[in-house]
Short mmCIF file of C-alpha atoms in Angstrom, two decimals:
data_model
loop_
_atom_site.label_atom_id
_atom_site.label_comp_id
_atom_site.label_asym_id
_atom_site.label_seq_id
_atom_site.Cartn_x
_atom_site.Cartn_y
_atom_site.Cartn_z
CA MET A 1 16.95 6.08 16.51
CA PRO A 2 18.24 8.15 13.58
CA VAL A 3 16.15 8.44 10.42
CA ILE A 4 18.68 8.07 7.61
CA TYR A 5 18.06 6.44 4.27
CA MET A 6 19.82 4.67 1.42
CA THR A 7 18.51 5.10 -2.10
CA GLY A 8 17.58 2.68 -4.88
CA PHE A 9 14.96 0.01 -5.53
CA GLY A 10 15.86 -3.68 -5.55
CA ASN A 11 19.55 -3.05 -4.85
CA SER A 12 21.51 -5.10 -2.36
CA PHE A 13 22.63 -2.92 0.55
CA GLU A 14 24.80 -3.28 3.61
CA THR A 15 24.62 -1.07 6.69
CA GLU A 16 25.85 -1.22 10.28
CA ALA A 17 25.01 0.77 13.38
CA LEU A 18 28.25 -0.39 15.06
CA ALA A 19 31.57 -0.26 13.26
CA GLY A 20 32.69 -3.80 12.47
CA ALA A 21 29.30 -5.42 13.12
CA LEU A 22 29.07 -6.61 9.52
CA PRO A 23 31.14 -9.74 8.87
CA VAL A 24 33.45 -9.31 5.88
CA GLY A 25 33.37 -12.14 3.36
CA ARG A 26 31.12 -14.35 5.50
CA ASN A 27 27.34 -14.41 5.94
CA SER A 28 27.16 -16.70 8.99
CA PRO A 29 30.55 -16.83 10.71
CA GLN A 30 31.20 -18.94 13.75
CA LYS A 31 31.56 -15.79 15.86
CA VAL A 32 30.13 -12.38 14.95
CA ASN A 33 31.65 -9.24 16.43
CA TYR A 34 29.98 -7.85 19.58
CA GLY A 35 28.53 -11.32 20.26
CA LEU A 36 25.78 -10.81 17.68
CA TYR A 37 23.80 -13.68 16.13
CA ALA A 38 23.50 -14.17 12.37
CA GLU A 39 19.98 -14.73 11.05
CA GLN A 40 18.72 -14.84 7.47
CA LEU A 41 15.30 -13.49 6.48
CA SER A 42 14.19 -14.94 3.13
CA GLY A 43 11.44 -13.27 1.11
CA SER A 44 11.52 -15.85 -1.69
CA PRO A 45 12.17 -19.58 -2.02
CA PHE A 46 15.84 -20.48 -1.74
CA THR A 47 15.85 -21.67 -5.36
CA ALA A 48 14.18 -18.61 -6.88
CA PRO A 49 16.05 -17.24 -9.93
CA GLN A 50 18.73 -14.74 -9.05
CA ALA A 51 16.72 -11.83 -10.44
CA THR A 52 13.86 -12.53 -8.03
CA ASN A 53 15.74 -14.07 -5.12
CA GLN A 54 15.22 -11.94 -2.01
CA ARG A 55 17.04 -12.41 1.28
CA THR A 56 18.83 -10.38 3.90
CA TRP A 57 21.32 -11.34 6.62
CA LEU A 58 20.55 -9.76 9.98
CA TYR A 59 23.12 -9.49 12.77
CA ARG A 60 21.19 -9.11 15.97
CA ILE A 61 21.54 -9.19 19.73
CA ARG A 62 19.28 -12.24 20.00
CA PRO A 63 17.67 -14.40 17.30
CA THR A 64 13.92 -14.02 16.78
CA VAL A 65 13.31 -17.66 17.76
CA ARG A 66 13.39 -16.58 21.43
CA HIS A 67 10.03 -15.78 23.01
CA THR A 68 8.24 -16.64 26.26
CA GLY A 69 5.26 -18.99 26.09
CA ARG A 70 3.30 -20.24 23.12
CA PHE A 71 1.55 -18.03 20.60
CA GLN A 72 -2.06 -17.47 21.65
CA LYS A 73 -4.85 -16.65 19.19
CA VAL A 74 -6.36 -13.19 19.78
CA ASP A 75 -9.34 -11.27 18.43
CA PRO A 76 -8.53 -9.98 14.90
CA GLY A 77 -10.87 -7.02 15.34
CA PHE A 78 -11.91 -5.71 11.93
CA ILE A 79 -9.07 -7.40 10.03
CA ARG A 80 -10.22 -9.93 7.43
CA THR A 81 -8.23 -12.16 5.07
CA ALA A 82 -9.17 -13.87 1.80
CA PRO A 83 -11.01 -16.12 1.55
CA ALA A 84 -12.91 -14.20 4.25
CA HIS A 85 -14.50 -16.41 6.90
CA ASP A 86 -17.40 -14.13 7.76
CA LYS A 87 -20.31 -13.37 5.46
CA THR A 88 -19.25 -11.02 2.69
CA ASP A 89 -20.82 -9.52 -0.38
CA LEU A 90 -19.50 -9.43 -3.94
CA PRO A 91 -20.97 -6.14 -5.14
CA ILE A 92 -22.29 -5.51 -8.64
CA GLY A 93 -22.23 -1.82 -9.41
CA GLN A 94 -20.38 1.19 -8.12
CA LEU A 95 -19.70 1.85 -4.44
CA ARG A 96 -18.20 4.81 -2.60
CA TRP A 97 -17.39 5.66 1.02
CA SER A 98 -17.01 9.01 2.71
CA PRO A 99 -13.88 9.53 4.84
CA THR A 100 -13.81 7.43 8.01
CA PRO A 101 -13.91 9.82 11.01
CA ILE A 102 -11.02 9.65 13.44
CA PRO A 103 -12.50 8.55 16.79
CA LYS A 104 -11.42 9.55 20.28
CA LYS A 105 -10.78 5.96 21.38
CA SER A 106 -7.29 4.44 21.28
CA LEU A 107 -6.42 2.63 18.03
CA THR A 108 -2.96 1.31 17.23
CA PHE A 109 -1.81 0.12 13.81
CA ILE A 110 -3.25 -3.32 14.62
CA THR A 111 -6.61 -2.33 16.13
CA GLY A 112 -6.97 0.51 13.62
CA LEU A 113 -6.97 -1.70 10.50
CA PHE A 114 -10.48 -1.92 9.01
CA THR A 115 -10.73 -4.33 6.08
CA ILE A 116 -12.82 -3.04 3.16
CA THR A 117 -12.23 -5.71 0.49
CA THR A 118 -10.60 -9.11 0.11
CA ALA A 119 -9.81 -11.17 -2.98
CA GLY A 120 -8.06 -14.41 -3.87
CA ASP A 121 -6.57 -16.72 -1.25
CA ALA A 122 -3.78 -15.75 1.14
CA GLU A 123 -2.81 -19.41 1.65
CA ALA A 124 -2.39 -19.82 -2.13
CA GLN A 125 -0.39 -16.56 -2.19
CA THR A 126 -2.71 -14.87 -4.66
CA GLY A 127 -4.91 -11.82 -4.34
CA MET A 128 -5.05 -8.91 -1.95
CA ALA A 129 -6.97 -7.01 0.71
CA SER A 130 -7.61 -3.30 1.03
CA HIS A 131 -7.91 -1.67 4.43
CA VAL A 132 -8.61 1.75 5.88
CA LEU A 133 -6.11 2.64 8.61
CA ILE A 134 -6.87 4.84 11.62
CA VAL A 135 -4.13 5.32 14.25
CA THR A 136 -4.71 7.39 17.41
CA LYS A 137 -2.15 5.73 19.68
CA SER A 138 1.50 4.79 19.24
CA MET A 139 2.52 1.18 19.80
CA GLU A 140 4.53 0.93 23.02
CA ARG A 141 6.72 -2.15 23.54
CA GLU A 142 4.35 -3.76 21.04
CA HIS A 143 5.41 -5.16 17.66
CA PHE A 144 3.83 -6.84 14.67
CA PHE A 145 4.64 -8.81 11.56
CA ASN A 146 2.52 -10.18 8.74
CA ALA A 147 3.19 -13.74 7.55
CA ASP A 148 0.31 -13.59 5.03
CA GLY A 149 1.61 -10.81 2.79
CA GLU A 150 3.36 -7.49 2.44
CA PHE A 151 1.84 -4.16 3.46
CA LEU A 152 1.77 -1.07 1.24
CA ILE A 153 0.71 1.87 3.43
CA VAL A 154 -0.50 5.14 1.89
CA ALA A 155 -0.40 8.03 4.37
CA GLN A 156 -3.42 10.35 4.01
CA GLN A 157 -3.48 12.40 7.23
CA GLY A 158 -0.78 12.83 9.86
CA LYS A 159 2.75 11.48 9.98
CA MET A 160 3.71 7.95 10.98
CA ARG A 161 7.01 6.46 12.11
CA PHE A 162 7.71 2.80 11.29
CA CYS A 163 10.35 1.41 13.62
CA THR A 164 11.51 -1.81 11.95
CA GLU A 165 14.19 -4.45 12.34
CA PHE A 166 16.07 -2.66 9.56
CA GLY A 167 15.85 0.89 10.90
CA VAL A 168 13.35 3.75 10.96
CA ILE A 169 11.05 5.02 8.19
CA GLU A 170 8.86 8.11 8.52
CA ILE A 171 6.07 8.99 6.07
CA GLU A 172 3.68 11.88 5.61
CA PRO A 173 0.64 12.42 3.34
CA GLY A 174 1.84 11.93 -0.23
CA GLU A 175 4.28 9.16 0.75
CA ILE A 176 4.03 5.38 0.99
CA CYS A 177 5.82 2.73 3.04
CA VAL A 178 6.15 -0.93 2.05
CA ILE A 179 6.75 -3.50 4.80
CA PRO A 180 7.68 -6.90 3.32
CA ARG A 181 6.19 -10.15 4.54
CA GLY A 182 7.74 -11.25 7.86
CA VAL A 183 9.43 -7.96 8.81
CA ILE A 184 8.87 -6.97 12.45
CA PHE A 185 7.82 -3.37 13.12
CA ARG A 186 5.87 -1.00 15.32
CA VAL A 187 4.11 2.23 14.36
CA GLU A 188 4.39 5.52 16.26
CA LEU A 189 2.58 8.80 15.75
CA ILE A 190 4.58 11.97 15.11
CA ASN A 191 2.11 14.87 14.99
CA GLY A 192 -1.22 13.54 16.19
CA PRO A 193 -3.69 10.96 14.86
CA ALA A 194 -3.09 9.48 11.43
CA ARG A 195 -5.28 8.07 8.70
CA GLY A 196 -4.33 6.14 5.60
CA TYR A 197 -4.97 3.21 3.30
CA VAL A 198 -3.31 -0.19 3.29
CA CYS A 199 -2.95 -2.69 0.47
CA GLU A 200 -2.13 -6.19 1.72
CA ASN A 201 -0.45 -8.13 -1.06
CA TYR A 202 -0.73 -11.92 -0.78
CA GLY A 203 1.06 -12.52 -4.09
CA GLY A 204 4.49 -11.84 -5.54
CA ALA A 205 6.41 -8.93 -4.03
CA PHE A 206 5.85 -5.46 -5.46
CA LYS A 207 8.36 -4.43 -8.10
CA LEU A 208 8.80 -1.63 -10.59
CA PRO A 209 6.74 -2.20 -13.74
CA ASP A 210 8.43 -2.76 -17.07
CA ARG A 211 8.40 0.52 -19.00
CA GLY A 212 8.23 -1.03 -22.47
CA PRO A 213 8.48 1.58 -25.23
CA ILE A 214 8.74 4.35 -22.61
CA GLY A 215 12.34 3.25 -22.12
CA ALA A 216 14.69 3.90 -19.23
CA ASN A 217 13.24 7.09 -17.73
CA CYS A 218 10.03 8.53 -16.20
CA LEU A 219 7.31 6.95 -14.06
CA ALA A 220 8.76 5.85 -10.68
CA ASN A 221 12.55 5.95 -10.76
CA ALA A 222 14.53 3.47 -8.65
CA ARG A 223 16.70 6.21 -7.13
CA ASP A 224 13.66 7.78 -5.42
CA PHE A 225 12.92 4.69 -3.29
CA LEU A 226 14.54 4.89 0.14
CA CYS A 227 15.38 2.18 2.66
CA PRO A 228 16.56 2.72 6.25
CA VAL A 229 20.06 2.33 7.65
CA ALA A 230 20.64 0.00 10.58
CA ALA A 231 19.44 1.24 13.99
CA TYR A 232 19.00 -1.12 16.93
CA GLU A 233 17.30 -1.14 20.32
CA ASP A 234 18.98 -2.85 23.29
CA ILE A 235 16.03 -2.90 25.71
CA GLU A 236 15.75 -5.69 28.30
CA LYS A 237 12.06 -5.30 29.11
CA PRO A 238 9.04 -7.43 28.14
CA HIS A 239 7.58 -6.70 24.71
CA THR A 240 4.52 -8.05 22.92
CA LEU A 241 4.76 -9.58 19.44
CA THR A 242 1.60 -10.03 17.33
CA VAL A 243 1.68 -12.11 14.15
CA LYS A 244 -0.85 -12.25 11.34
CA TRP A 245 -0.74 -15.84 10.11
CA GLY A 246 -3.35 -17.76 8.10
CA GLY A 247 -5.82 -14.91 8.42
CA GLU A 248 -5.70 -14.98 12.23
CA LEU A 249 -3.81 -12.95 14.82
CA TYR A 250 -1.52 -14.64 17.35
CA ARG A 251 0.35 -13.03 20.24
CA THR A 252 3.30 -13.88 22.46
CA LYS A 253 5.74 -12.17 24.82
CA VAL A 254 9.36 -11.39 24.03
CA PRO A 255 11.69 -10.54 26.97
CA HIS A 256 13.49 -7.83 24.98
CA SER A 257 12.93 -5.51 22.04
CA PRO A 258 12.83 -7.52 18.79
CA LEU A 259 14.25 -4.50 16.95
CA ASP A 260 17.79 -5.45 17.95
CA VAL A 261 19.53 -5.67 14.56
CA ALA A 262 22.90 -3.90 14.68
CA ALA A 263 23.79 -4.57 11.03
CA TRP A 264 22.29 -6.10 7.89
CA HIS A 265 23.02 -6.73 4.25
CA GLY A 266 20.81 -8.00 1.43
CA ASN A 267 18.00 -7.03 -0.92
CA TYR A 268 14.90 -7.76 1.22
CA TYR A 269 13.96 -4.73 3.33
CA PRO A 270 11.23 -2.13 3.98
CA TYR A 271 11.24 1.05 1.92
CA LYS A 272 9.43 4.33 1.31
CA TYR A 273 8.55 6.41 -1.74
CA ASP A 274 7.40 9.99 -2.19
CA MET A 275 4.59 9.87 -4.78
CA ARG A 276 5.24 13.53 -5.62
CA ARG A 277 8.49 12.40 -7.27
CA PHE A 278 6.59 10.34 -9.85
CA SER A 279 7.31 11.50 -13.41
CA PRO A 280 4.06 11.22 -15.41
CA VAL A 281 3.92 10.65 -19.14
CA GLY A 282 0.92 11.33 -21.35
CA ALA A 283 -0.47 12.19 -24.77
CA LEU A 284 1.24 15.25 -26.30
CA LEU A 285 -1.10 15.71 -29.27
CA TYR A 286 -4.38 13.79 -28.94
CA ASP A 287 -5.98 10.67 -27.47
CA HIS A 288 -6.19 9.33 -23.92
CA PRO A 289 -3.60 6.79 -22.71
CA ASP A 290 -4.67 3.92 -20.46
CA PRO A 291 -4.25 4.54 -16.69
CA SER A 292 -1.51 1.88 -16.64
CA ILE A 293 0.93 4.67 -17.55
CA TYR A 294 0.57 5.84 -13.93
CA THR A 295 1.68 2.52 -12.38
CA VAL A 296 4.19 2.95 -9.54
CA LEU A 297 4.53 -0.67 -8.42
CA THR A 298 3.17 -3.98 -9.62
CA SER A 299 2.71 -7.44 -8.14
CA PRO A 300 2.77 -9.75 -11.17
CA SER A 301 0.56 -12.81 -11.63
CA ASP A 302 1.19 -16.02 -13.54
CA THR A 303 -0.40 -14.40 -16.61
CA PRO A 304 2.00 -12.00 -18.36
CA GLY A 305 0.65 -8.45 -18.44
CA THR A 306 -2.16 -9.20 -15.98
CA ALA A 307 -1.30 -8.03 -12.47
CA ASN A 308 -2.15 -9.58 -9.16
CA ILE A 309 -2.07 -5.91 -8.03
CA ASP A 310 -1.08 -2.68 -9.71
CA PHE A 311 -0.49 0.36 -7.50
CA VAL A 312 -1.44 3.33 -9.67
CA ILE A 313 -1.41 7.04 -8.77
CA PHE A 314 -2.88 10.21 -10.30
CA PRO A 315 -0.59 13.08 -9.28
CA GLU A 316 -0.11 16.64 -10.50
CA ARG A 317 0.33 16.71 -14.28
CA TRP A 318 -0.29 18.71 -17.43
CA ALA A 319 -3.21 17.96 -19.75
CA VAL A 320 -2.42 19.20 -23.28
CA ALA A 321 -4.15 16.82 -25.72
CA GLU A 322 -6.15 18.33 -28.61
CA ASN A 323 -9.64 17.21 -29.63
CA THR A 324 -9.71 14.85 -26.65
CA PHE A 325 -12.09 14.27 -23.75
CA ARG A 326 -9.53 14.75 -21.02
CA PRO A 327 -10.97 13.19 -17.84
CA PRO A 328 -10.87 9.39 -17.56
CA TRP A 329 -13.32 8.04 -20.13
CA TYR A 330 -16.32 5.82 -19.48
CA HIS A 331 -15.22 2.24 -19.40
CA ARG A 332 -15.71 -1.30 -18.18
CA ASN A 333 -12.60 -3.14 -17.14
CA LEU A 334 -11.41 -6.71 -16.62
CA MET A 335 -9.53 -5.40 -13.58
CA SER A 336 -11.18 -4.33 -10.31
CA GLU A 337 -10.39 -0.86 -8.97
CA PHE A 338 -10.25 0.28 -5.34
CA MET A 339 -9.54 4.02 -5.28
CA GLY A 340 -8.62 6.50 -2.58
CA LEU A 341 -7.95 10.23 -2.48
CA VAL A 342 -5.02 11.51 -0.43
CA TYR A 343 -5.58 15.23 -1.02
CA GLY A 344 -7.09 17.67 -3.49
CA VAL A 345 -9.83 16.89 -6.02
CA TYR A 346 -9.96 13.93 -8.39
CA ASP A 347 -10.50 15.21 -11.94
CA ALA A 348 -13.21 12.65 -12.81
CA LYS A 349 -15.57 13.56 -9.96
CA ALA A 350 -17.19 16.92 -9.22
CA GLU A 351 -18.18 16.14 -5.63
CA GLY A 352 -18.63 13.32 -3.13
CA PHE A 353 -15.16 11.78 -3.54
CA LEU A 354 -13.29 13.35 -0.63
CA PRO A 355 -9.77 13.03 0.81
CA GLY A 356 -9.80 9.99 3.07
CA GLY A 357 -12.72 8.47 1.16
CA ALA A 358 -12.71 5.47 -1.16
CA SER A 359 -14.56 3.93 -4.08
CA LEU A 360 -14.88 0.44 -5.54
CA HIS A 361 -15.57 -0.40 -9.18
CA ASN A 362 -15.42 -4.16 -9.51
CA ARG A 363 -14.47 -5.85 -12.77
CA MET A 364 -16.81 -5.14 -15.69
CA SER A 365 -18.69 -2.59 -13.56
CA ALA A 366 -19.25 0.52 -15.70
CA HIS A 367 -17.82 3.75 -14.34
CA GLY A 368 -16.40 7.10 -15.38
CA PRO A 369 -16.95 10.84 -14.89
CA ASP A 370 -20.11 11.97 -13.16
CA ALA A 371 -22.68 13.98 -15.10
CA GLU A 372 -21.38 17.40 -14.04
CA THR A 373 -17.76 16.58 -14.86
CA CYS A 374 -18.75 15.12 -18.25
CA GLU A 375 -20.74 18.22 -19.19
CA ARG A 376 -17.99 20.59 -18.12
CA ALA A 377 -15.22 18.63 -19.82
CA SER A 378 -17.20 18.35 -23.06
CA LYS A 379 -17.33 22.15 -23.35
CA ALA A 380 -13.92 23.05 -21.91
CA ALA A 381 -11.42 25.04 -23.96
CA LEU A 382 -8.69 22.56 -24.88
CA GLU A 383 -5.74 24.71 -23.90
CA PRO A 384 -2.83 23.41 -21.81
CA HIS A 385 -4.09 22.92 -18.28
CA LYS A 386 -2.23 21.81 -15.17
CA ILE A 387 -4.06 19.50 -12.77
CA LYS A 388 -2.65 20.81 -9.50
CA ASP A 389 -2.61 19.96 -5.80
CA THR A 390 -4.06 16.49 -6.15
CA MET A 391 -3.06 12.93 -5.33
CA ALA A 392 -5.37 9.97 -5.92
CA PHE A 393 -4.40 6.32 -6.12
CA MET A 394 -5.78 2.96 -7.17
CA PHE A 395 -5.25 -0.62 -6.01
CA GLU A 396 -6.10 -2.52 -9.20
CA SER A 397 -6.41 -6.31 -9.29
CA ARG A 398 -7.31 -9.12 -11.67
CA PHE A 399 -9.60 -10.49 -8.94
CA ALA A 400 -13.15 -9.50 -8.10
CA LEU A 401 -13.09 -7.74 -4.72
CA SER A 402 -15.47 -8.94 -1.99
CA LEU A 403 -16.73 -6.54 0.64
CA SER A 404 -16.18 -7.13 4.33
CA GLU A 405 -19.11 -6.97 6.72
CA TYR A 406 -17.61 -3.78 8.11
CA ALA A 407 -17.52 -2.09 4.69
CA LEU A 408 -21.00 -3.29 3.75
CA HIS A 409 -22.58 -1.78 6.86
CA ALA A 410 -20.30 1.22 7.43
CA ALA A 411 -22.06 4.52 8.04
CA GLU A 412 -19.68 6.07 5.49
CA LEU A 413 -21.06 3.95 2.60
CA GLN A 414 -22.84 6.39 0.27
CA PRO A 415 -26.23 4.91 -0.72
CA ASP A 416 -26.75 7.38 -3.56
CA TYR A 417 -23.37 7.08 -5.34
CA HIS A 418 -25.00 5.58 -8.45
CA GLU A 419 -27.04 8.77 -8.86
CA ALA A 420 -23.86 10.62 -9.92
CA TRP A 421 -24.61 9.40 -13.47
CA GLN A 422 -28.41 9.85 -13.52
CA ASN A 423 -28.33 13.33 -15.08
CA ILE A 424 -26.18 12.41 -18.07
CA LYS A 425 -27.94 14.01 -21.01
CA ARG A 426 -29.06 12.39 -24.23
CA ARG A 427 -27.24 14.09 -27.12
CA PHE A 428 -28.16 11.86 -30.04
CA PRO A 429 -30.95 13.48 -32.08
CA ARG A 430 -34.23 11.63 -32.05
CA GLN A 431 -35.10 10.06 -35.37
CA LYS A 432 -38.49 10.49 -36.96
CA ALA A 433 -40.63 7.33 -37.04
#
């Protein structure tokens, strides 16, 4: 299938892999060209306001209602969903994991999802989960969709191909892919095993944040988001379809490829974004802006200005502020922060936070630069400095994040992370009694 994209975020698109497959002036005509079936995929309630109403018409070889046999519950592996059913821990303090090694055993996108944290309630459509993703095997005649939420996948190592109902998306380290709730897809490897991070959003769909006083430009620009053009498979062989629903996995057989959409139009579709196209803004004279200025996408909550999830990145950028401690300052935060490092070095940590690793600072848990970084930054010459060859990210949520059993007992959990701050020096002069 060709990998061709259309550009723009939130726009309504139309695309066809066969000339004339798209009905003109009708969404669900009595007869569609080529004998296709019309099917609507709705990502919002029918009565949602126009600005947030999401739906797409799919014109496919067979409707998705056709499958053989009932859905059977299967082992979810290491996938967990909020509220998690197994014993979990709500950690107080700072936690960090080393990169998860890529094993020799076969792991597909489904079996290679390892839940680290959960929060909220998927049934109530609030909260999120964070996962580490390890893929060593392409999915073959095997497909998946998530009824609990949308996936935001951050590629960290290796390239991945997402073959979806809407077309094909390929991502590499430094890029993300968002698969909306209910969209059927499979994942293939391109250049060997892949590793990444996944944010599972139970709440409102990700959207671009309001820029406020920043105005119309900078941050993530809509034109840099890409969605696929129509590309269909006409394969009459048995396929497997796995569904994540209510925190469980269910599986059935489909007698043909479910990726059989020859044309579609609408505003509900998967998309990709190259994080290296993000346009950072910052302080040009002094002071340290809040990390919210690095927000790429946000899932809003029912409280204005308080996100269900913010997806925040820390890319290449210039630091130029005068008389300012330039790394992220020490702070305690109402929001919980799950961080990962795609490549390079994160400017707030001297060592221990490695590409492929992760950290968790739950709400009101104090964190900030380690002792070595603090000492170096306090003495640094405040000349213009470019932070180069780096890409870190953060899944930030209003909810406290609970650990999965896997994360709590993982060999990669660093038991001495809290010691990164033990050597912070006293600078205040001692007063005479």
